[in-house]
């Protein structure tokens, strides 16, 4: 049998890959399909992988499924943008709407560990008021969870991931110092800092999930700069390297190359388990509870594809909101040229950050917040920016690429508004598993456009304040995916409650970026992991009271 | 423009601590990819070769970039990027239709197949595609501007900038694992990075670039 982890499952026969040892294995507890496990989890990314760890450590029996392969980064990741596309979810999806979203590379993952295997490691907390935008700031909807509780779980995740960040964070209520010292600023980050100083706004080192000191089996980051193509040295604290080794040790089973196609419901209206395909065979895993954690496209797809006589519109969908309120984040940029040799390919791509416009509500003609960070695009990404954003091709493109070492840029992460018209639905077309694929419909709202215009202007001003010339604005980029199974206090206007438990089916849960009612102006991975930790604690408490 | 990074070659680092085994395997394979494509007709292949040459001209005095081979493999495999604009067909079909339409546009304007146009003529046709100023009815099946911005440009620049020769020409460090980098500040160069012409005060860029291992 081939040893290609994209062809044949690795986690089987009582063992799973040891991500810290080339060719290595660690023992893994296994369950029969007929075993009614406590939790079957769909997805092993920021939501599912974190939960698998927390629930297994609490003594529950857990099987976590992932459609992707189980990599050993030390021996299987190359320093190469093209080859590492193997980490992305590249199965077919149709995109439409006024602003069709480009999928694949920067907003999805198909690997054990999910998209955290190639995330940029930016680990920011959402501003307290952004958990209650309706009542505190007058727009969108409130989360059903108090910010103080979320911030307690942020601290827990920051400890678990050994986040390297500043001693004093310049915005928001007091938070403890980060577990590890911040990484040094590279030249690109220094340009963010100098621009912020010149404009009189604050900046800081970006809290990052890559270690700045030796921790466990992770060596300190070597600043190779290919973070968004997967870390080859395991400095990155992804779900693959941080939570899943703990999950396995605590008795969780991981099934790689196992695509879940349908959740089964019984006569009593509770879910009974799930159908998955592995090694070309459809199988059925019995489970007392199913947790869907497939991120904002695959989660609603699975819920919709699981429609049955009792739930003809899909599972957990009595509100009609499954698939709706999809939210990307604005990811536009400003770029310029400087005399200094910057070489922004060195180090993690975003070593400095400003959350000024997350924490400032005046001087805006729009709702919502945004942060911005320094950038370090790799060659293919940069070439696509220049060719797409400036329309360059021919010798003009080649010549501009040769000036890359003197390019600097700032890129935003901006809060898009929830809108029911932005949605995930099922298309007629089928994928390689025979499952209906998704159609993803997106249009920026007028509010989103006003935020974008303000942000690119501000970032351009910041670059110009440092002496950068030939500045230009890249207007067409988005990142992250949230919404589509929103949490709330009211079954009529939400899919799950504050515990990530579906209103309609008590033993069906959703725990990933899908449940976000709003997204704030920060990268979502830390918030997803904090939610997963909270959900695990809530499940423990409910189990103790016999309420599962 | 003269080469900004004279004599710098990312491949010189192939056996250095900047390349792990997996990277060597992947790049070795890329450099020896076949130059043919069963999924395209001879005419389509000829059109594609000139389109690539015009969109991403070869570096002067450096090893040539086999962008055609890379893109041909993608087209043959009909490899999805994970999304498809609702007005565009899948990868292979999009390329077949797009290349045919480009060729037809060339024949309509210059009475010559695209592959035999001179540089200025070819660029004129490509500009028409970019700006959606095409004239033929067959573009209804492959909207020109969408084909340009969602298929032609991303596919071609991705293929070109996957090649070490293109990395060398832009002074990119290239593969960097496990060694990574030490000097992150502005105007600081690790000895295994490219030196830029005119930046060498005591030692010329050429001399530095011959010793980047």
PDB file of N, CA, C and O in Angstrom, chain A residues 240-302:
ATOM      1  N   UNK A 240      -2.520  21.052  14.740  1.00  0.00           N
ATOM      2  CA  UNK A 240      -1.797  19.812  14.437  1.00  0.00           C
ATOM      3  C   UNK A 240      -0.678  19.534  15.444  1.00  0.00           C
ATOM      4  O   UNK A 240      -0.446  18.388  15.825  1.00  0.00           O
ATOM      5  N   UNK A 241       0.024  20.594  15.854  1.00  0.00           N
ATOM      6  CA  UNK A 241       1.169  20.389  16.751  1.00  0.00           C
ATOM      7  C   UNK A 241       0.855  20.693  18.210  1.00  0.00           C
ATOM      8  O   UNK A 241       1.562  20.222  19.100  1.00  0.00           O
ATOM      9  N   UNK A 242      -0.180  21.501  18.475  1.00  0.00           N
ATOM     10  CA  UNK A 242      -0.432  21.909  19.862  1.00  0.00           C
ATOM     11  C   UNK A 242      -1.543  21.091  20.534  1.00  0.00           C
ATOM     12  O   UNK A 242      -1.347  20.541  21.616  1.00  0.00           O
ATOM     13  N   UNK A 243      -2.700  20.999  19.905  1.00  0.00           N
ATOM     14  CA  UNK A 243      -3.843  20.349  20.570  1.00  0.00           C
ATOM     15  C   UNK A 243      -3.922  18.852  20.276  1.00  0.00           C
ATOM     16  O   UNK A 243      -4.284  18.062  21.145  1.00  0.00           O
ATOM     17  N   UNK A 244      -3.634  18.437  19.034  1.00  0.00           N
ATOM     18  CA  UNK A 244      -3.895  17.041  18.682  1.00  0.00           C
ATOM     19  C   UNK A 244      -2.957  16.044  19.368  1.00  0.00           C
ATOM     20  O   UNK A 244      -3.407  14.960  19.751  1.00  0.00           O
ATOM     21  N   UNK A 245      -1.664  16.361  19.560  1.00  0.00           N
ATOM     22  CA  UNK A 245      -0.843  15.423  20.334  1.00  0.00           C
ATOM     23  C   UNK A 245      -1.420  15.200  21.742  1.00  0.00           C
ATOM     24  O   UNK A 245      -1.434  14.069  22.248  1.00  0.00           O
ATOM     25  N   UNK A 246      -1.935  16.271  22.337  1.00  0.00           N
ATOM     26  CA  UNK A 246      -2.584  16.142  23.649  1.00  0.00           C
ATOM     27  C   UNK A 246      -3.857  15.305  23.527  1.00  0.00           C
ATOM     28  O   UNK A 246      -4.156  14.482  24.401  1.00  0.00           O
ATOM     29  N   UNK A 247      -4.617  15.536  22.467  1.00  0.00           N
ATOM     30  CA  UNK A 247      -5.875  14.799  22.278  1.00  0.00           C
ATOM     31  C   UNK A 247      -5.601  13.295  22.185  1.00  0.00           C
ATOM     32  O   UNK A 247      -6.276  12.482  22.827  1.00  0.00           O
ATOM     33  N   UNK A 248      -4.582  12.935  21.398  1.00  0.00           N
ATOM     34  CA  UNK A 248      -4.251  11.519  21.227  1.00  0.00           C
ATOM     35  C   UNK A 248      -3.827  10.898  22.555  1.00  0.00           C
ATOM     36  O   UNK A 248      -4.228   9.793  22.908  1.00  0.00           O
ATOM     37  N   UNK A 249      -3.022  11.647  23.287  1.00  0.00           N
ATOM     38  CA  UNK A 249      -2.534  11.157  24.576  1.00  0.00           C
ATOM     39  C   UNK A 249      -3.704  10.909  25.534  1.00  0.00           C
ATOM     40  O   UNK A 249      -3.667   9.997  26.359  1.00  0.00           O
ATOM     41  N   UNK A 250      -4.722  11.744  25.400  1.00  0.00           N
ATOM     42  CA  UNK A 250      -5.876  11.614  26.300  1.00  0.00           C
ATOM     43  C   UNK A 250      -6.883  10.580  25.805  1.00  0.00           C
ATOM     44  O   UNK A 250      -7.922  10.378  26.431  1.00  0.00           O
ATOM     45  N   UNK A 251      -6.586   9.935  24.670  1.00  0.00           N
ATOM     46  CA  UNK A 251      -7.460   8.842  24.228  1.00  0.00           C
ATOM     47  C   UNK A 251      -8.382   9.162  23.067  1.00  0.00           C
ATOM     48  O   UNK A 251      -9.234   8.344  22.713  1.00  0.00           O
ATOM     49  N   UNK A 252      -8.236  10.343  22.458  1.00  0.00           N
ATOM     50  CA  UNK A 252      -9.069  10.648  21.289  1.00  0.00           C
ATOM     51  C   UNK A 252      -8.575   9.850  20.085  1.00  0.00           C
ATOM     52  O   UNK A 252      -7.388   9.556  19.970  1.00  0.00           O
ATOM     53  N   UNK A 253      -9.500   9.501  19.210  1.00  0.00           N
ATOM     54  CA  UNK A 253      -9.119   8.891  17.939  1.00  0.00           C
ATOM     55  C   UNK A 253      -9.285   9.940  16.841  1.00  0.00           C
ATOM     56  O   UNK A 253     -10.284  10.656  16.799  1.00  0.00           O
ATOM     57  N   UNK A 254      -8.283  10.020  15.952  1.00  0.00           N
ATOM     58  CA  UNK A 254      -8.374  10.916  14.798  1.00  0.00           C
ATOM     59  C   UNK A 254      -8.521  10.039  13.552  1.00  0.00           C
ATOM     60  O   UNK A 254      -7.729   9.108  13.366  1.00  0.00           O
ATOM     61  N   UNK A 255      -9.492  10.319  12.709  1.00  0.00           N
ATOM     62  CA  UNK A 255      -9.579   9.598  11.429  1.00  0.00           C
ATOM     63  C   UNK A 255      -9.287  10.567  10.294  1.00  0.00           C
ATOM     64  O   UNK A 255     -10.083  11.447  10.001  1.00  0.00           O
ATOM     65  N   UNK A 256      -8.127  10.382   9.702  1.00  0.00           N
ATOM     66  CA  UNK A 256      -7.733  11.233   8.576  1.00  0.00           C
ATOM     67  C   UNK A 256      -8.341  10.684   7.284  1.00  0.00           C
ATOM     68  O   UNK A 256      -8.807   9.534   7.238  1.00  0.00           O
ATOM     69  N   UNK A 257      -8.318  11.484   6.240  1.00  0.00           N
ATOM     70  CA  UNK A 257      -8.911  11.104   4.947  1.00  0.00           C
ATOM     71  C   UNK A 257     -10.296  10.496   5.136  1.00  0.00           C
ATOM     72  O   UNK A 257     -10.633   9.493   4.510  1.00  0.00           O
ATOM     73  N   UNK A 258     -11.065  11.091   6.018  1.00  0.00           N
ATOM     74  CA  UNK A 258     -12.412  10.592   6.307  1.00  0.00           C
ATOM     75  C   UNK A 258     -13.388  11.751   6.121  1.00  0.00           C
ATOM     76  O   UNK A 258     -13.514  12.608   6.978  1.00  0.00           O
ATOM     77  N   UNK A 259     -14.037  11.765   4.971  1.00  0.00           N
ATOM     78  CA  UNK A 259     -14.974  12.835   4.636  1.00  0.00           C
ATOM     79  C   UNK A 259     -16.363  12.465   5.139  1.00  0.00           C
ATOM     80  O   UNK A 259     -16.892  11.411   4.784  1.00  0.00           O
ATOM     81  N   UNK A 260     -16.917  13.316   5.963  1.00  0.00           N
ATOM     82  CA  UNK A 260     -18.262  13.065   6.478  1.00  0.00           C
ATOM     83  C   UNK A 260     -19.279  13.637   5.489  1.00  0.00           C
ATOM     84  O   UNK A 260     -19.183  14.797   5.086  1.00  0.00           O
ATOM     85  N   UNK A 261     -20.222  12.805   5.081  1.00  0.00           N
ATOM     86  CA  UNK A 261     -21.165  13.229   4.047  1.00  0.00           C
ATOM     87  C   UNK A 261     -22.567  13.494   4.554  1.00  0.00           C
ATOM     88  O   UNK A 261     -23.342  14.221   3.927  1.00  0.00           O
ATOM     89  N   UNK A 262     -22.887  12.909   5.722  1.00  0.00           N
ATOM     90  CA  UNK A 262     -24.271  13.004   6.176  1.00  0.00           C
ATOM     91  C   UNK A 262     -24.352  12.643   7.656  1.00  0.00           C
ATOM     92  O   UNK A 262     -23.708  11.711   8.110  1.00  0.00           O
ATOM     93  N   UNK A 263     -25.166  13.400   8.356  1.00  0.00           N
ATOM     94  CA  UNK A 263     -25.451  13.075   9.756  1.00  0.00           C
ATOM     95  C   UNK A 263     -26.821  12.416   9.789  1.00  0.00           C
ATOM     96  O   UNK A 263     -27.762  12.875   9.142  1.00  0.00           O
ATOM     97  N   UNK A 264     -26.916  11.315  10.515  1.00  0.00           N
ATOM     98  CA  UNK A 264     -28.165  10.550  10.544  1.00  0.00           C
ATOM     99  C   UNK A 264     -29.011  10.977  11.745  1.00  0.00           C
ATOM    100  O   UNK A 264     -28.479  11.208  12.831  1.00  0.00           O
ATOM    101  N   UNK A 265     -30.305  11.087  11.532  1.00  0.00           N
ATOM    102  CA  UNK A 265     -31.201  11.375  12.656  1.00  0.00           C
ATOM    103  C   UNK A 265     -32.131  10.193  12.880  1.00  0.00           C
ATOM    104  O   UNK A 265     -32.543   9.517  11.930  1.00  0.00           O
ATOM    105  N   UNK A 266     -32.454   9.936  14.138  1.00  0.00           N
ATOM    106  CA  UNK A 266     -33.337   8.820  14.485  1.00  0.00           C
ATOM    107  C   UNK A 266     -34.788   9.272  14.562  1.00  0.00           C
ATOM    108  O   UNK A 266     -35.119  10.442  14.331  1.00  0.00           O
ATOM    109  N   UNK A 267     -35.647   8.310  14.913  1.00  0.00           N
ATOM    110  CA  UNK A 267     -37.083   8.604  14.983  1.00  0.00           C
ATOM    111  C   UNK A 267     -37.412   9.637  16.050  1.00  0.00           C
ATOM    112  O   UNK A 267     -38.401  10.369  15.947  1.00  0.00           O
ATOM    113  N   UNK A 268     -36.579   9.661  17.094  1.00  0.00           N
ATOM    114  CA  UNK A 268     -36.853  10.606  18.179  1.00  0.00           C
ATOM    115  C   UNK A 268     -36.342  12.017  17.865  1.00  0.00           C
ATOM    116  O   UNK A 268     -36.420  12.910  18.702  1.00  0.00           O
ATOM    117  N   UNK A 269     -35.793  12.195  16.659  1.00  0.00           N
ATOM    118  CA  UNK A 269     -35.334  13.522  16.276  1.00  0.00           C
ATOM    119  C   UNK A 269     -33.944  13.847  16.776  1.00  0.00           C
ATOM    120  O   UNK A 269     -33.456  14.956  16.573  1.00  0.00           O
ATOM    121  N   UNK A 270     -33.287  12.889  17.415  1.00  0.00           N
ATOM    122  CA  UNK A 270     -31.899  13.099  17.837  1.00  0.00           C
ATOM    123  C   UNK A 270     -30.964  12.487  16.795  1.00  0.00           C
ATOM    124  O   UNK A 270     -31.342  11.590  16.052  1.00  0.00           O
ATOM    125  N   UNK A 271     -29.742  13.003  16.725  1.00  0.00           N
ATOM    126  CA  UNK A 271     -28.806  12.408  15.782  1.00  0.00           C
ATOM    127  C   UNK A 271     -28.262  11.110  16.363  1.00  0.00           C
ATOM    128  O   UNK A 271     -28.121  10.967  17.587  1.00  0.00           O
ATOM    129  N   UNK A 272     -27.977  10.159  15.472  1.00  0.00           N
ATOM    130  CA  UNK A 272     -27.527   8.841  15.927  1.00  0.00           C
ATOM    131  C   UNK A 272     -26.082   8.543  15.523  1.00  0.00           C
ATOM    132  O   UNK A 272     -25.500   7.567  15.986  1.00  0.00           O
ATOM    133  N   UNK A 273     -25.523   9.389  14.663  1.00  0.00           N
ATOM    134  CA  UNK A 273     -24.153   9.152  14.212  1.00  0.00           C
ATOM    135  C   UNK A 273     -23.956   9.791  12.858  1.00  0.00           C
ATOM    136  O   UNK A 273     -24.769  10.621  12.433  1.00  0.00           O
ATOM    137  N   UNK A 274     -22.874   9.384  12.185  1.00  0.00           N
ATOM    138  CA  UNK A 274     -22.615  10.023  10.895  1.00  0.00           C
ATOM    139  C   UNK A 274     -22.063   9.046   9.863  1.00  0.00           C
ATOM    140  O   UNK A 274     -21.429   8.043  10.191  1.00  0.00           O
ATOM    141  N   UNK A 275     -22.346   9.358   8.616  1.00  0.00           N
ATOM    142  CA  UNK A 275     -21.839   8.580   7.484  1.00  0.00           C
ATOM    143  C   UNK A 275     -20.564   9.247   6.978  1.00  0.00           C
ATOM    144  O   UNK A 275     -20.545  10.454   6.766  1.00  0.00           O
ATOM    145  N   UNK A 276     -19.539   8.444   6.790  1.00  0.00           N
ATOM    146  CA  UNK A 276     -18.286   9.005   6.294  1.00  0.00           C
ATOM    147  C   UNK A 276     -17.663   8.053   5.288  1.00  0.00           C
ATOM    148  O   UNK A 276     -17.916   6.851   5.305  1.00  0.00           O
ATOM    149  N   UNK A 277     -16.855   8.619   4.405  1.00  0.00           N
ATOM    150  CA  UNK A 277     -16.194   7.779   3.406  1.00  0.00           C
ATOM    151  C   UNK A 277     -14.692   7.777   3.693  1.00  0.00           C
ATOM    152  O   UNK A 277     -14.073   8.830   3.892  1.00  0.00           O
ATOM    153  N   UNK A 278     -14.148   6.566   3.795  1.00  0.00           N
ATOM    154  CA  UNK A 278     -12.715   6.421   4.043  1.00  0.00           C
ATOM    155  C   UNK A 278     -12.249   5.196   3.267  1.00  0.00           C
ATOM    156  O   UNK A 278     -12.930   4.163   3.291  1.00  0.00           O
ATOM    157  N   UNK A 279     -11.115   5.300   2.609  1.00  0.00           N
ATOM    158  CA  UNK A 279     -10.626   4.195   1.774  1.00  0.00           C
ATOM    159  C   UNK A 279     -11.659   3.772   0.741  1.00  0.00           C
ATOM    160  O   UNK A 279     -11.819   2.592   0.448  1.00  0.00           O
ATOM    161  N   UNK A 280     -12.408   4.724   0.226  1.00  0.00           N
ATOM    162  CA  UNK A 280     -13.369   4.420  -0.820  1.00  0.00           C
ATOM    163  C   UNK A 280     -14.653   3.754  -0.340  1.00  0.00           C
ATOM    164  O   UNK A 280     -15.492   3.371  -1.144  1.00  0.00           O
ATOM    165  N   UNK A 281     -14.807   3.607   0.966  1.00  0.00           N
ATOM    166  CA  UNK A 281     -15.971   2.898   1.506  1.00  0.00           C
ATOM    167  C   UNK A 281     -16.800   3.814   2.391  1.00  0.00           C
ATOM    168  O   UNK A 281     -16.252   4.480   3.279  1.00  0.00           O
ATOM    169  N   UNK A 282     -18.088   3.834   2.153  1.00  0.00           N
ATOM    170  CA  UNK A 282     -18.976   4.574   3.060  1.00  0.00           C
ATOM    171  C   UNK A 282     -19.221   3.751   4.312  1.00  0.00           C
ATOM    172  O   UNK A 282     -19.502   2.559   4.238  1.00  0.00           O
ATOM    173  N   UNK A 283     -19.091   4.387   5.476  1.00  0.00           N
ATOM    174  CA  UNK A 283     -19.270   3.701   6.756  1.00  0.00           C
ATOM    175  C   UNK A 283     -20.153   4.558   7.652  1.00  0.00           C
ATOM    176  O   UNK A 283     -20.382   5.737   7.363  1.00  0.00           O
ATOM    177  N   UNK A 284     -20.608   3.969   8.745  1.00  0.00           N
ATOM    178  CA  UNK A 284     -21.452   4.720   9.663  1.00  0.00           C
ATOM    179  C   UNK A 284     -20.885   4.613  11.076  1.00  0.00           C
ATOM    180  O   UNK A 284     -20.720   3.518  11.607  1.00  0.00           O
ATOM    181  N   UNK A 285     -20.567   5.753  11.666  1.00  0.00           N
ATOM    182  CA  UNK A 285     -20.077   5.789  13.049  1.00  0.00           C
ATOM    183  C   UNK A 285     -21.225   6.179  13.967  1.00  0.00           C
ATOM    184  O   UNK A 285     -21.838   7.228  13.796  1.00  0.00           O
ATOM    185  N   UNK A 286     -21.516   5.299  14.933  1.00  0.00           N
ATOM    186  CA  UNK A 286     -22.546   5.643  15.919  1.00  0.00           C
ATOM    187  C   UNK A 286     -21.983   6.632  16.940  1.00  0.00           C
ATOM    188  O   UNK A 286     -20.815   6.546  17.321  1.00  0.00           O
ATOM    189  N   UNK A 287     -22.817   7.540  17.377  1.00  0.00           N
ATOM    190  CA  UNK A 287     -22.341   8.523  18.357  1.00  0.00           C
ATOM    191  C   UNK A 287     -23.510   9.059  19.174  1.00  0.00           C
ATOM    192  O   UNK A 287     -24.632   9.169  18.671  1.00  0.00           O
ATOM    193  N   UNK A 288     -23.218   9.339  20.443  1.00  0.00           N
ATOM    194  CA  UNK A 288     -24.237   9.953  21.310  1.00  0.00           C
ATOM    195  C   UNK A 288     -24.421  11.423  20.973  1.00  0.00           C
ATOM    196  O   UNK A 288     -25.500  11.983  21.160  1.00  0.00           O
ATOM    197  N   UNK A 289     -23.327  12.055  20.538  1.00  0.00           N
ATOM    198  CA  UNK A 289     -23.371  13.473  20.145  1.00  0.00           C
ATOM    199  C   UNK A 289     -22.534  13.669  18.891  1.00  0.00           C
ATOM    200  O   UNK A 289     -21.505  13.015  18.730  1.00  0.00           O
ATOM    201  N   UNK A 290     -22.972  14.574  18.047  1.00  0.00           N
ATOM    202  CA  UNK A 290     -22.164  14.956  16.887  1.00  0.00           C
ATOM    203  C   UNK A 290     -21.861  16.445  16.987  1.00  0.00           C
ATOM    204  O   UNK A 290     -22.760  17.258  17.251  1.00  0.00           O
ATOM    205  N   UNK A 291     -20.576  16.769  16.820  1.00  0.00           N
ATOM    206  CA  UNK A 291     -20.176  18.177  16.791  1.00  0.00           C
ATOM    207  C   UNK A 291     -19.667  18.495  15.388  1.00  0.00           C
ATOM    208  O   UNK A 291     -18.737  17.842  14.896  1.00  0.00           O
ATOM    209  N   UNK A 292     -20.265  19.478  14.744  1.00  0.00           N
ATOM    210  CA  UNK A 292     -19.834  19.861  13.399  1.00  0.00           C
ATOM    211  C   UNK A 292     -18.864  21.031  13.528  1.00  0.00           C
ATOM    212  O   UNK A 292     -19.186  22.063  14.125  1.00  0.00           O
ATOM    213  N   UNK A 293     -17.671  20.851  12.969  1.00  0.00           N
ATOM    214  CA  UNK A 293     -16.633  21.881  13.070  1.00  0.00           C
ATOM    215  C   UNK A 293     -15.872  21.934  11.746  1.00  0.00           C
ATOM    216  O   UNK A 293     -14.656  21.791  11.696  1.00  0.00           O
ATOM    217  N   UNK A 294     -16.613  22.140  10.676  1.00  0.00           N
ATOM    218  CA  UNK A 294     -16.007  22.085   9.343  1.00  0.00           C
ATOM    219  C   UNK A 294     -15.708  23.448   8.741  1.00  0.00           C
ATOM    220  O   UNK A 294     -15.317  23.538   7.586  1.00  0.00           O
ATOM    221  N   UNK A 295     -15.894  24.507   9.528  1.00  0.00           N
ATOM    222  CA  UNK A 295     -15.695  25.898   9.109  1.00  0.00           C
ATOM    223  C   UNK A 295     -16.896  26.355   8.270  1.00  0.00           C
ATOM    224  O   UNK A 295     -17.778  25.569   7.942  1.00  0.00           O
ATOM    225  N   UNK A 296     -16.933  27.618   7.913  1.00  0.00           N
ATOM    226  CA  UNK A 296     -18.175  28.282   7.500  1.00  0.00           C
ATOM    227  C   UNK A 296     -18.737  27.842   6.153  1.00  0.00           C
ATOM    228  O   UNK A 296     -19.855  28.218   5.812  1.00  0.00           O
ATOM    229  N   UNK A 297     -18.004  27.020   5.386  1.00  0.00           N
ATOM    230  CA  UNK A 297     -18.565  26.486   4.149  1.00  0.00           C
ATOM    231  C   UNK A 297     -18.997  25.031   4.357  1.00  0.00           C
ATOM    232  O   UNK A 297     -20.129  24.652   4.061  1.00  0.00           O
ATOM    233  N   UNK A 298     -18.071  24.207   4.849  1.00  0.00           N
ATOM    234  CA  UNK A 298     -18.380  22.777   4.990  1.00  0.00           C
ATOM    235  C   UNK A 298     -19.396  22.510   6.092  1.00  0.00           C
ATOM    236  O   UNK A 298     -20.156  21.540   6.015  1.00  0.00           O
ATOM    237  N   UNK A 299     -19.440  23.330   7.115  1.00  0.00           N
ATOM    238  CA  UNK A 299     -20.425  23.118   8.190  1.00  0.00           C
ATOM    239  C   UNK A 299     -21.858  23.254   7.678  1.00  0.00           C
ATOM    240  O   UNK A 299     -22.652  22.317   7.825  1.00  0.00           O
ATOM    241  N   UNK A 300     -22.216  24.382   7.058  1.00  0.00           N
ATOM    242  CA  UNK A 300     -23.587  24.443   6.552  1.00  0.00           C
ATOM    243  C   UNK A 300     -23.839  23.412   5.452  1.00  0.00           C
ATOM    244  O   UNK A 300     -24.940  22.884   5.329  1.00  0.00           O
ATOM    245  N   UNK A 301     -22.794  23.110   4.658  1.00  0.00           N
ATOM    246  CA  UNK A 301     -22.972  22.111   3.601  1.00  0.00           C
ATOM    247  C   UNK A 301     -23.405  20.775   4.199  1.00  0.00           C
ATOM    248  O   UNK A 301     -24.329  20.128   3.719  1.00  0.00           O
ATOM    249  N   UNK A 302     -22.733  20.359   5.263  1.00  0.00           N
ATOM    250  CA  UNK A 302     -23.064  19.074   5.890  1.00  0.00           C
ATOM    251  C   UNK A 302     -24.462  19.113   6.513  1.00  0.00           C
ATOM    252  O   UNK A 302     -25.231  18.152   6.398  1.00  0.00           O
TER     253      UNK A 302
END
